[in-house]
Coordinates of C-alpha atoms in Angstrom, one line a residue:
X5 CA -0.1 0.0 0.1
X6 CA 1.4 3.4 -0.9
X7 CA 1.3 6.3 1.5
X8 CA 1.2 9.8 0.2
X9 CA 3.6 12.5 1.6
X10 CA 0.6 14.2 3.2
X11 CA -0.8 11.0 4.7
X12 CA 2.6 10.1 5.9
X13 CA 3.2 13.4 7.6
X14 CA -0.3 13.4 9.2
X15 CA 0.3 9.9 10.6
X16 CA 3.6 10.9 12.1
X17 CA 2.2 14.0 13.8
X18 CA -0.8 12.1 15.2
X19 CA 1.5 9.3 16.8
X20 CA 4.1 11.8 17.9
X21 CA 1.5 14.0 19.5
X22 CA -0.2 11.1 21.3
X23 CA 3.2 9.9 22.7
X24 CA 4.0 13.5 23.7
X25 CA 0.7 14.0 25.6
X26 CA 1.2 10.7 27.5
X27 CA 4.7 11.6 28.4
X28 CA 3.7 15.2 29.5
X29 CA 0.8 13.8 31.6
X30 CA 3.1 11.8 33.7
X31 CA 3.9 13.2 37.2
X32 CA 6.7 15.9 37.0
X33 CA 8.8 13.8 39.5
X34 CA 9.5 11.4 36.4
X35 CA 9.5 7.7 35.9
X36 CA 9.2 5.5 38.8
X37 CA 12.4 5.2 40.9
X38 CA 14.7 7.6 39.0
X39 CA 14.2 10.4 41.5
X40 CA 15.5 7.9 44.2
X41 CA 18.5 6.8 42.1
X42 CA 22.0 7.4 43.8
X43 CA 23.8 10.1 41.8
X44 CA 27.4 9.6 41.1
X45 CA 30.1 12.1 41.3
X46 CA 33.3 11.4 39.3
X47 CA 36.6 11.1 41.2
X48 CA 38.1 14.0 39.2
X49 CA 36.6 17.4 39.0
X50 CA 36.5 19.6 36.0
X51 CA 37.8 23.1 36.4
X52 CA 35.6 26.1 35.4
X53 CA 36.2 27.7 32.0
X54 CA 37.5 31.0 33.7
X55 CA 40.0 28.8 35.9
X56 CA 42.1 28.0 32.8
X57 CA 43.8 30.6 30.6
X58 CA 45.3 29.5 27.3
X59 CA 48.7 31.1 26.5
X60 CA 50.3 32.1 23.2
X61 CA 50.6 29.2 21.0
X62 CA 48.5 27.3 18.1
X63 CA 45.8 26.3 20.6
X64 CA 45.2 30.0 21.8
X65 CA 45.3 31.2 18.2
X66 CA 42.6 28.8 17.1
X67 CA 40.3 29.6 20.1
X68 CA 40.8 33.5 19.5
X69 CA 40.1 33.2 15.8
X70 CA 36.9 31.1 16.5
X71 CA 35.8 33.5 19.3
X72 CA 36.1 36.6 17.1
X73 CA 34.4 34.8 14.3
X74 CA 31.2 33.8 16.2
X75 CA 31.2 37.0 18.2
X76 CA 30.8 38.8 14.8
X77 CA 27.8 36.8 13.6
X78 CA 24.9 38.9 12.6
X79 CA 22.2 38.4 15.3
X80 CA 19.1 39.0 13.1
X81 CA 20.5 36.5 10.6
X82 CA 20.9 33.9 13.2
X83 CA 17.3 34.5 14.6
X84 CA 15.7 34.9 11.1
X85 CA 14.6 31.2 10.5
X86 CA 12.9 31.2 13.9
X87 CA 11.2 34.6 13.4
X88 CA 10.1 33.9 9.9
X89 CA 8.1 30.6 11.1
X90 CA 6.7 32.7 14.1
X91 CA 5.3 35.2 11.7
X92 CA 7.5 38.0 13.3
X93 CA 9.4 40.8 11.7
X94 CA 12.5 39.0 10.4
X95 CA 15.3 41.5 9.3
X96 CA 18.7 40.4 8.4
X97 CA 20.0 38.6 5.5
X98 CA 19.5 34.9 5.0
X99 CA 22.5 33.0 6.1
X100 CA 21.8 30.4 3.3
X101 CA 23.2 26.9 3.2
X102 CA 21.9 24.4 5.7
X103 CA 20.8 27.3 8.1
X104 CA 17.9 29.2 6.3
X105 CA 14.4 28.1 6.4
X106 CA 12.6 27.1 3.1
X107 CA 9.4 25.3 2.4
X108 CA 9.6 21.5 1.7
X109 CA 8.9 22.0 -1.9
X110 CA 12.2 24.1 -2.2
X111 CA 14.5 21.9 -0.1
X112 CA 17.7 20.8 -1.8
X113 CA 17.5 23.4 -4.6
X114 CA 20.9 24.9 -5.6
X115 CA 22.6 26.2 -2.5
X116 CA 21.0 23.5 -0.3
X117 CA 18.8 26.1 1.4
X118 CA 16.7 24.7 4.3
X119 CA 18.4 21.4 4.7
X120 CA 18.4 21.9 8.6
X121 CA 17.1 25.5 9.4
X122 CA 18.4 27.0 12.5
X123 CA 20.2 23.7 13.4
X124 CA 23.4 25.2 14.7
X125 CA 21.9 28.3 16.4
X126 CA 22.2 26.7 19.9
X127 CA 25.7 25.5 19.3
X128 CA 26.8 29.1 18.3
X129 CA 25.1 30.3 21.5
X130 CA 26.8 27.6 23.6
X131 CA 30.3 28.1 22.1
X132 CA 29.8 32.0 22.9
X133 CA 28.6 31.3 26.5
X134 CA 31.6 29.2 27.0
X135 CA 33.9 31.7 25.4
X136 CA 32.5 34.3 27.8
X137 CA 33.1 32.0 30.8
X138 CA 36.7 31.5 29.6
X139 CA 37.5 35.1 28.9
X140 CA 35.1 37.4 30.9
X141 CA 34.6 39.4 27.7
X142 CA 31.6 41.4 28.4
X143 CA 30.6 41.9 24.8
X144 CA 30.3 38.2 24.5
X145 CA 28.1 38.0 27.5
X146 CA 25.7 40.8 26.1
X147 CA 25.6 39.1 22.7
X148 CA 24.5 35.9 24.5
X149 CA 21.9 37.6 26.3
X150 CA 20.6 39.4 23.3
X151 CA 20.3 36.2 21.3
X152 CA 18.4 34.5 24.2
X153 CA 16.0 37.4 24.5
X154 CA 15.4 37.5 20.6
X155 CA 14.9 33.7 20.6
X156 CA 12.4 33.3 23.3
X157 CA 9.4 34.9 21.6
X158 CA 10.5 33.4 18.1
X159 CA 10.3 29.8 18.9
X160 CA 6.9 28.2 18.1
X161 CA 5.4 25.0 17.2
X162 CA 5.2 26.4 13.6
X163 CA 9.0 26.2 13.4
X164 CA 8.8 22.4 13.5
X165 CA 6.2 21.9 10.8
X166 CA 8.2 20.0 7.9
X167 CA 11.4 20.1 9.9
X168 CA 13.7 17.0 9.1
X169 CA 15.4 17.0 12.3
X170 CA 13.4 18.2 15.3
X171 CA 15.4 16.1 17.9
X172 CA 18.8 17.1 16.5
X173 CA 17.9 20.8 16.2
X174 CA 16.2 20.9 19.8
X175 CA 19.2 19.2 21.3
X176 CA 21.5 22.0 20.0
X177 CA 19.1 24.7 21.2
X178 CA 19.0 22.9 24.5
X179 CA 22.8 23.1 25.2
X180 CA 22.7 26.7 24.0
X181 CA 20.2 27.7 26.5
X182 CA 21.6 25.7 29.6
X183 CA 25.0 27.1 28.8
X184 CA 23.7 30.6 28.5
X185 CA 22.2 30.2 31.8
X186 CA 25.3 28.5 33.5
X187 CA 28.3 30.1 31.9
X188 CA 26.8 33.5 30.9
X189 CA 24.4 34.1 33.7
X190 CA 21.3 34.7 31.5
X191 CA 18.3 35.0 33.7
X192 CA 15.8 34.3 30.8
X193 CA 17.7 31.2 29.3
X194 CA 15.5 28.6 31.3
X195 CA 12.3 30.3 30.2
X196 CA 13.5 30.2 26.7
X197 CA 14.5 26.6 27.2
X198 CA 11.0 25.6 28.5
X199 CA 9.5 27.5 25.5
X200 CA 11.6 25.4 23.1
X201 CA 10.5 22.1 24.8
X202 CA 7.0 23.1 24.7
X203 CA 7.1 23.9 21.1
X204 CA 8.8 20.8 19.9
X205 CA 7.6 17.9 22.2
X206 CA 4.9 16.7 20.1
X207 CA 7.2 16.6 17.0
X208 CA 10.0 14.7 18.6
X209 CA 10.2 11.0 17.7
X210 CA 8.4 9.0 20.2
X211 CA 11.4 7.4 21.8
X212 CA 15.1 6.8 21.2
X213 CA 14.6 5.5 17.6
X214 CA 17.4 4.0 15.7
X215 CA 17.9 5.0 12.2
X216 CA 16.7 1.6 11.2
X217 CA 13.5 2.1 13.3
X218 CA 13.0 5.6 11.7
X219 CA 13.0 4.1 8.2
X220 CA 10.6 1.6 9.3
X221 CA 8.1 4.4 10.0
X222 CA 6.1 6.6 7.4
X223 CA 8.5 9.3 6.3
X224 CA 8.7 12.0 3.7
X225 CA 12.1 10.8 2.3
X226 CA 15.2 9.2 3.4
X227 CA 16.5 12.3 5.2
X228 CA 13.6 12.4 7.5
X229 CA 15.0 9.2 8.9
X230 CA 18.3 10.9 10.0
X231 CA 17.2 12.5 13.1
X232 CA 19.1 11.8 16.4
X233 CA 16.8 11.3 19.3
X234 CA 19.3 9.0 21.0
X235 CA 21.7 11.9 21.6
X236 CA 19.1 13.8 23.6
X237 CA 19.7 12.4 27.2
X238 CA 23.0 14.2 27.7
X239 CA 21.6 17.7 27.5
X240 CA 18.3 16.7 29.1
X241 CA 20.2 15.4 32.3
X242 CA 22.4 18.5 32.3
X243 CA 19.3 20.7 32.3
X244 CA 18.0 18.9 35.3
X245 CA 21.3 19.0 37.1
X246 CA 21.5 22.8 36.5
X247 CA 18.0 23.5 37.8
X248 CA 15.7 23.6 35.0
X249 CA 13.2 21.1 36.4
X250 CA 12.0 17.6 36.9
X251 CA 10.7 17.0 33.4
X252 CA 14.1 17.2 32.0
X253 CA 15.3 14.3 33.9
X254 CA 12.2 12.2 32.9
X255 CA 12.8 13.2 29.3
X256 CA 16.5 12.1 29.6
X257 CA 15.6 8.7 31.1
X258 CA 12.8 8.4 28.4
X259 CA 15.3 8.8 25.3
X260 CA 18.0 6.4 26.5
X261 CA 18.5 3.8 23.8
X262 CA 18.7 0.7 25.9
X263 CA 17.3 -1.9 23.6
X264 CA 19.4 -1.4 20.6
X265 CA 22.6 0.5 21.9
X266 CA 23.5 0.5 25.6
X267 CA 22.4 -3.1 26.6
X268 CA 24.3 -4.7 23.7
X269 CA 27.3 -2.5 24.2
X270 CA 27.3 -3.1 28.0
X271 CA 27.3 -6.7 27.2
X272 CA 30.4 -6.3 24.9
X273 CA 28.5 -6.7 21.7
X274 CA 30.0 -4.4 19.0
X275 CA 27.0 -2.8 17.3
X276 CA 28.6 0.2 15.8
X277 CA 29.2 -1.1 12.2
X278 CA 26.9 0.4 9.7
X279 CA 26.0 3.3 12.3
X280 CA 26.4 6.9 11.7
X281 CA 29.8 7.6 13.2
X282 CA 29.5 11.1 14.9
X283 CA 26.1 10.9 16.4
X284 CA 26.8 7.4 18.0
X285 CA 29.9 8.6 19.5
X286 CA 28.1 11.7 20.7
X287 CA 25.5 9.7 22.1
X288 CA 28.1 7.9 24.4
X289 CA 28.2 11.2 26.5
X290 CA 24.6 10.6 27.1
X291 CA 25.4 7.1 28.6
X292 CA 27.9 8.6 31.0
X293 CA 25.5 11.3 32.2
X294 CA 22.9 8.5 32.7
X295 CA 25.5 6.8 34.9
X296 CA 26.0 10.0 36.9
X297 CA 22.3 10.9 37.1
X298 CA 20.7 7.4 37.6
X299 CA 23.6 5.6 39.2
X300 CA 23.3 2.6 36.9
X301 CA 26.8 1.2 36.1
X302 CA 25.6 -0.5 32.9
X303 CA 25.7 3.0 31.1
X304 CA 29.3 3.4 32.0
X305 CA 30.2 0.0 30.9
X306 CA 28.4 0.7 27.6
X307 CA 30.3 3.8 27.1
X308 CA 33.6 2.4 27.9
X309 CA 33.0 -0.6 25.7
X310 CA 31.7 1.6 22.9
X311 CA 34.5 3.8 22.8
X312 CA 37.0 0.8 22.8
X313 CA 35.4 -0.4 19.5
X314 CA 35.7 3.2 18.1
X315 CA 39.4 3.2 19.0
X316 CA 39.9 -0.3 17.5
X317 CA 38.9 1.2 14.0
X318 CA 40.5 4.6 14.2
X319 CA 43.0 6.0 11.9
X320 CA 46.7 6.9 13.0
X321 CA 45.3 10.4 13.6
X322 CA 42.8 9.3 15.9
X323 CA 40.0 10.1 13.6
X324 CA 37.3 7.7 12.7
X325 CA 34.3 6.9 10.5
X326 CA 35.1 7.2 6.8
X327 CA 32.0 8.4 5.0
X328 CA 30.5 9.0 8.5
X329 CA 30.1 5.2 9.0
X330 CA 31.6 2.6 11.3
X331 CA 32.8 -0.5 9.4
X332 CA 32.5 -4.1 10.1
X333 CA 35.6 -5.4 12.0
X334 CA 37.8 -7.7 9.8
X335 CA 36.2 -6.4 6.7
X336 CA 39.2 -4.3 5.4
X337 CA 36.8 -1.4 4.6
X338 CA 39.0 1.1 6.6
X339 CA 42.0 0.5 4.5
X340 CA 39.8 0.4 1.3
X341 CA 38.4 3.8 2.3
X342 CA 41.9 5.2 1.2
X343 CA 41.1 4.9 -2.4
X344 CA 37.3 5.2 -2.2
X345 CA 36.5 8.5 -0.3
X346 CA 38.0 11.8 0.5
X347 CA 35.6 12.0 3.4
X348 CA 37.6 10.2 6.0
X349 CA 36.7 12.0 9.3
X350 CA 33.9 14.5 10.1
X351 CA 36.5 16.6 11.9
X352 CA 35.0 19.4 14.0
X353 CA 31.9 17.2 14.9
X354 CA 33.9 14.2 15.5
X355 CA 36.6 15.9 17.6
X356 CA 33.8 17.6 19.7
X357 CA 32.3 14.2 20.4
X358 CA 35.6 12.8 21.0
X359 CA 36.8 15.4 23.5
X360 CA 33.5 15.2 25.4
X361 CA 33.5 11.3 25.8
X362 CA 37.2 11.1 26.8
X363 CA 36.8 14.0 29.2
X364 CA 33.9 12.2 30.8
X365 CA 35.6 8.9 31.0
X366 CA 38.8 10.3 32.2
X367 CA 37.2 12.0 35.0
X368 CA 35.1 8.8 35.8
X369 CA 38.1 6.3 35.6
X370 CA 41.3 8.4 36.1
X371 CA 42.5 6.3 33.1
X372 CA 45.1 8.7 31.5
X373 CA 45.0 6.6 28.2
X374 CA 41.7 8.7 27.5
X375 CA 44.0 11.8 27.6
X376 CA 46.3 10.1 25.1
X377 CA 43.4 9.5 22.7
X378 CA 42.3 13.2 23.2
X379 CA 45.7 14.6 22.4
X380 CA 45.9 12.6 19.3
X381 CA 42.8 14.1 17.9
X382 CA 43.9 17.5 19.0
X383 CA 47.1 17.5 17.0
X384 CA 46.1 15.5 14.2
X385 CA 42.6 16.6 13.5
X386 CA 40.9 19.7 14.9
X387 CA 43.9 21.8 15.5
X388 CA 44.7 21.5 11.6
X389 CA 41.1 22.4 10.7
X390 CA 41.0 25.2 8.2
X391 CA 39.5 28.3 9.6
X392 CA 35.7 29.1 8.7
X393 CA 35.0 31.6 6.0
X394 CA 32.9 34.6 6.5
X395 CA 30.3 33.3 4.1
X396 CA 29.9 30.2 6.2
X397 CA 32.0 27.7 4.1
X398 CA 33.7 25.4 6.7
X399 CA 36.0 22.6 7.1
X400 CA 34.2 19.5 7.4
X401 CA 36.2 16.4 6.5
X402 CA 39.8 15.3 7.0
X403 CA 40.9 13.5 3.9
X404 CA 43.1 10.4 4.4
X405 CA 42.9 9.4 0.8
X406 CA 46.1 8.4 -1.0
X407 CA 45.6 11.8 -2.9
X408 CA 44.5 13.7 0.1
X409 CA 43.9 17.5 0.4
X410 CA 42.4 20.0 2.8
X411 CA 39.0 21.4 1.2
X412 CA 35.9 23.3 2.3
X413 CA 32.5 21.6 2.3
X414 CA 30.4 22.8 -0.7
X415 CA 27.4 23.8 1.4
X416 CA 27.5 26.7 3.9
X417 CA 26.8 26.7 7.8
X418 CA 26.8 23.0 7.9
X419 CA 26.8 20.9 11.1
X420 CA 30.7 21.1 11.7
X421 CA 30.3 25.1 12.0
X422 CA 28.3 24.5 15.1
X423 CA 30.5 22.0 16.8
X424 CA 33.7 24.0 15.8
X425 CA 32.6 26.9 18.0
X426 CA 32.2 24.5 20.9
X427 CA 35.2 22.3 20.7
X428 CA 37.7 25.1 20.7
X429 CA 35.8 26.7 23.7
X430 CA 36.5 23.6 25.5
X431 CA 40.3 23.4 25.1
X432 CA 41.1 24.8 28.6
X433 CA 38.7 22.6 30.4
X434 CA 40.2 19.5 28.9
X435 CA 43.6 20.3 30.0
X436 CA 43.4 20.0 33.7
X437 CA 41.5 18.2 36.2
X438 CA 41.7 17.8 40.1
X439 CA 40.6 15.9 43.2
X440 CA 41.3 16.3 46.9
X441 CA 44.9 15.2 46.4
X442 CA 46.0 17.6 43.8
X443 CA 46.0 18.6 40.1
X444 CA 46.1 16.4 37.0
X445 CA 48.0 17.8 33.9
X446 CA 46.3 16.2 31.0
X447 CA 47.3 18.2 27.8
X448 CA 50.8 19.8 27.4
X449 CA 49.7 23.2 26.0
X450 CA 50.8 26.7 26.9
X451 CA 48.2 27.5 29.6
X452 CA 47.8 28.6 33.1
X453 CA 45.4 27.0 35.6
X454 CA 44.4 28.4 38.9
X455 CA 43.2 25.7 41.6
X456 CA 41.3 26.9 44.6
X457 CA 42.4 24.8 47.4
X458 CA 40.4 25.5 50.7
X459 CA 40.9 29.3 51.2
X460 CA 44.1 29.3 49.2
X461 CA 45.1 29.4 45.5
X462 CA 47.6 27.3 43.6
X463 CA 48.6 28.6 40.1
X464 CA 50.3 26.3 37.6
X465 CA 51.8 27.9 34.6
X466 CA 52.8 25.5 31.7
X467 CA 55.1 26.6 28.8
X468 CA 55.8 24.1 26.0
X469 CA 56.1 23.7 22.2
X470 CA 55.0 20.1 22.5
X471 CA 54.7 18.0 20.4
X472 CA 57.3 19.6 18.1
X473 CA 59.8 19.8 20.9
X474 CA 59.5 16.8 23.4
X475 CA 59.4 18.9 26.6
X476 CA 57.1 20.7 28.7
X477 CA 57.7 22.9 31.9
X478 CA 55.3 23.8 34.6
X479 CA 55.9 26.4 37.2
X480 CA 54.1 26.1 40.5
X481 CA 52.9 29.1 42.5
X482 CA 50.8 28.4 45.6
X483 CA 49.7 31.3 47.8
X484 CA 51.8 29.7 50.6
X485 CA 53.8 26.6 50.7
X486 CA 51.5 23.5 50.9
X487 CA 51.8 19.7 50.4
X488 CA 49.7 18.3 47.6
X489 CA 50.2 16.1 44.4
X490 CA 50.7 17.1 40.8
X491 CA 50.0 14.3 38.5
X492 CA 51.5 14.2 34.9
X493 CA 50.0 12.3 32.1
X494 CA 52.7 9.8 31.0
X495 CA 51.6 8.9 27.5
X496 CA 51.3 5.2 26.7
X497 CA 53.8 5.5 23.7
X498 CA 56.7 7.0 25.6
X499 CA 60.1 5.4 25.6
X500 CA 62.1 4.6 28.4
X501 CA 64.2 7.7 28.5
X502 CA 61.2 9.8 29.6
X503 CA 62.1 11.7 32.7
X504 CA 60.9 14.2 35.2
X505 CA 62.9 16.9 37.1
X506 CA 61.8 19.3 39.8
X507 CA 64.0 22.4 40.2
X508 CA 66.7 20.9 37.9
X509 CA 66.9 17.6 40.2
X510 CA 65.9 14.4 38.4
X511 CA 63.2 12.4 40.2
X512 CA 64.4 8.7 40.6
X513 CA 61.0 7.4 39.9
X514 CA 59.9 4.6 37.6
X515 CA 57.5 6.2 35.1
X516 CA 54.6 4.0 33.9
X517 CA 53.5 4.7 30.5
X518 CA 49.9 5.0 30.1
X519 CA 49.3 6.2 33.7
X520 CA 49.5 9.5 35.6
X521 CA 52.8 10.1 37.5
X522 CA 52.1 11.6 40.9
X523 CA 54.6 14.1 42.4
X524 CA 53.6 14.7 46.0
X525 CA 55.7 17.1 48.0
X526 CA 55.4 20.4 49.7
X527 CA 55.3 23.0 47.0
X528 CA 56.7 26.6 47.3
X529 CA 56.3 29.5 44.9
X530 CA 58.5 29.3 41.8
X531 CA 59.1 25.5 41.9
X532 CA 59.4 24.1 38.4
X533 CA 58.7 20.7 37.0
X534 CA 60.4 19.9 33.6
X535 CA 59.4 16.7 31.7
X536 CA 61.6 15.2 28.8
X537 CA 59.5 12.9 26.6
X538 CA 61.2 10.1 24.9
X539 CA 59.3 10.3 21.6
X540 CA 59.7 7.1 19.5
X541 CA 58.5 6.8 15.9
X542 CA 56.2 3.8 15.2
X543 CA 54.5 2.5 12.0
X544 CA 50.9 1.8 12.2
X545 CA 48.9 -0.2 9.8
X546 CA 45.4 1.2 8.6
X547 CA 43.9 -2.2 9.4
X548 CA 44.8 -5.7 9.8
X549 CA 43.7 -6.6 6.2
X550 CA 46.2 -4.0 4.8
X551 CA 49.4 -4.5 6.9
X552 CA 51.7 -2.8 4.3
X553 CA 49.7 0.4 4.3
X554 CA 51.5 2.2 7.3
X555 CA 51.7 5.7 8.6
X556 CA 54.6 7.1 10.6
X557 CA 53.6 8.4 14.1
X558 CA 56.1 10.3 16.1
X559 CA 54.9 10.3 19.7
X560 CA 51.3 11.5 19.3
X561 CA 52.0 13.1 15.9
X562 CA 51.1 11.6 12.6
X563 CA 53.2 12.5 9.8
X564 CA 51.9 13.1 6.3
X565 CA 53.9 12.8 3.2
X566 CA 53.7 15.9 0.9
X567 CA 54.9 16.1 -2.8
X568 CA 56.3 13.1 -4.6
X569 CA 56.0 9.7 -2.8
X570 CA 58.0 6.6 -3.8
X571 CA 55.8 3.7 -4.8
X572 CA 57.2 1.6 -1.8
X573 CA 59.3 2.4 1.3
X574 CA 61.3 0.2 3.6
X575 CA 60.1 0.2 7.1
X576 CA 63.4 1.3 8.6
X577 CA 63.4 4.2 6.2
X578 CA 60.1 5.4 7.2
X579 CA 60.8 4.8 10.8
X580 CA 63.9 6.9 10.6
X581 CA 61.8 10.0 9.6
X582 CA 63.5 13.1 11.4
X583 CA 62.8 16.8 11.8
X584 CA 65.0 19.1 9.7
X585 CA 65.6 21.1 12.8
X586 CA 64.8 20.9 16.4
X587 CA 61.1 22.2 16.7
X588 CA 60.5 22.4 13.1
X589 CA 57.1 21.1 11.5
X590 CA 59.1 19.8 8.6
X591 CA 60.2 16.3 8.5
X592 CA 62.3 14.1 6.0
X593 CA 62.4 10.4 5.5
X594 CA 65.4 9.3 3.4
X595 CA 64.6 6.4 1.1
X596 CA 66.6 4.5 -1.8
X597 CA 64.5 6.5 -4.1
X598 CA 65.0 9.9 -2.6
X599 CA 63.8 12.0 0.2
X600 CA 60.2 12.1 1.3
X601 CA 59.0 15.5 2.7
X602 CA 56.6 15.0 5.5
X603 CA 54.5 17.4 7.9
X604 CA 52.1 17.2 10.7
X605 CA 48.4 18.0 9.8
X606 CA 48.6 21.5 11.4
X607 CA 51.5 22.4 9.1
X608 CA 49.7 21.4 5.9
X609 CA 48.1 24.2 3.7
X610 CA 47.0 23.6 0.1
X611 CA 49.3 20.8 -0.6
X612 CA 48.2 17.4 -1.6
X613 CA 49.4 14.7 0.9
X614 CA 49.4 11.1 1.8
X615 CA 49.0 9.6 5.3
X616 CA 49.6 5.8 4.6
X617 CA 52.6 4.7 2.5
X618 CA 53.2 1.3 0.9
X619 CA 55.8 -0.3 3.1
X620 CA 57.7 -3.3 2.1
X621 CA 60.3 -5.3 4.0

């Protein structure tokens, strides 16, 4: 039996409205038992955005560039699709691309206008709120407040009529509003958050539907099956924790994808193959939040197992998901992707999801290897992303094809322009953590962290050119001499010559790769820690089915061949790759057929490059 588009839409709305009404009719205290669940406080605390200052270097440069870019976005243009659908005066230019609103009949016409109207508004708002919290810039705070004020009267149920992605778009609005409240002190943000939920609730999928389940329902076309309701719990739970009200906790529990995702992952079953890569890694943060809020260890186990499956099919860069899809283990499809696609890793989106889940898991487990994974994505992926253009064209995919290049996505204001604003805002809070015993140094970037220890303060200032130079220095400045620990992440890849010195004196300790090294002592102002990393070069095959396609990785840094590449190289030739000078981003590998020029991803501009080389014994 055929179903017309009109019938399909009517059936969808009728079913969704009934489910929404039933959900909203339940007591505001939520599902039975969830309010009695023991909440979990992770062992490691996250510093506030304002507690960490990025100092001069590539990370600070990218943060500043993004902050300035998103601060300059036209507010009327950002609010226009919402005001148009509400029948309000809607000044400002159309942003175009994915962002602008268009009737269904005009979707996907040249320019791709209307693919996901307003989808990234909440992410831009979230990034700006975090930027304000990190910098204290009053112009940024005022912009956040104006955007919230303009949005509140403009969000109505009309906005969701014909919207492909109500769950996806609402989720981004949600994080924008809760961050505006939490980090920019906006007193109207929760009112706007409530208005957004009231407007969308009958349009949301009736539960945490997988894409396969969405395809099984009546739908307009395939794109209407790409919504992401299974990512909703993280921000629902965060909204509840930040004081938005009991219904957010209830909604978070309702949208947990137990049957098809968390239960099998918790049992050790790899259900990732065939699934959309970014959204299913992003959803892992919902599982950890469910563990924090509901106290069920199943969700932590599911997130840890799921992330292990991700790492098992990651590229040497730490990126994953060629063509935005996880592949079947043992299929060789990761290696085959090197000739079949240029869309190897959805970089800003994937990096944002990667940073979130590794930050959650590191805080929960104290396992430093999550920090290792985070830094690999930092140096080999997101820090090398091309800057977003003023017209909204942005960097989307890292390209690991045998003929790779950096390129802009053809459509403007796509999803990665939203996550780009958030991931760079989070660099500081990803760098350090604390517990009652001390401070954990996770990322080796130029930065300063202020730890409030009782009534006193301890300031740690880190100066480094890592990973281009294998050292970092940390100056310790407590208000007064005090005994506490400083924990340094010792990466899993380090060699045996790695060493730590305090005030020039070598510490006679055995360093364990893949663990935090504690330095417990009475610290006084001006004490200095120096770390020398023994950075070996290793060769990593793309997958077991292509053992001769190998990338050179020096410490955490993947190296890309630029220019002419021999048809084959010997393993000892590639492993002997060396910097042309200390601290340089230019590297060379000497081969029998000539010299291969190599660079890290951050140092590649418009050149074509190759990550994996043919290595023959």
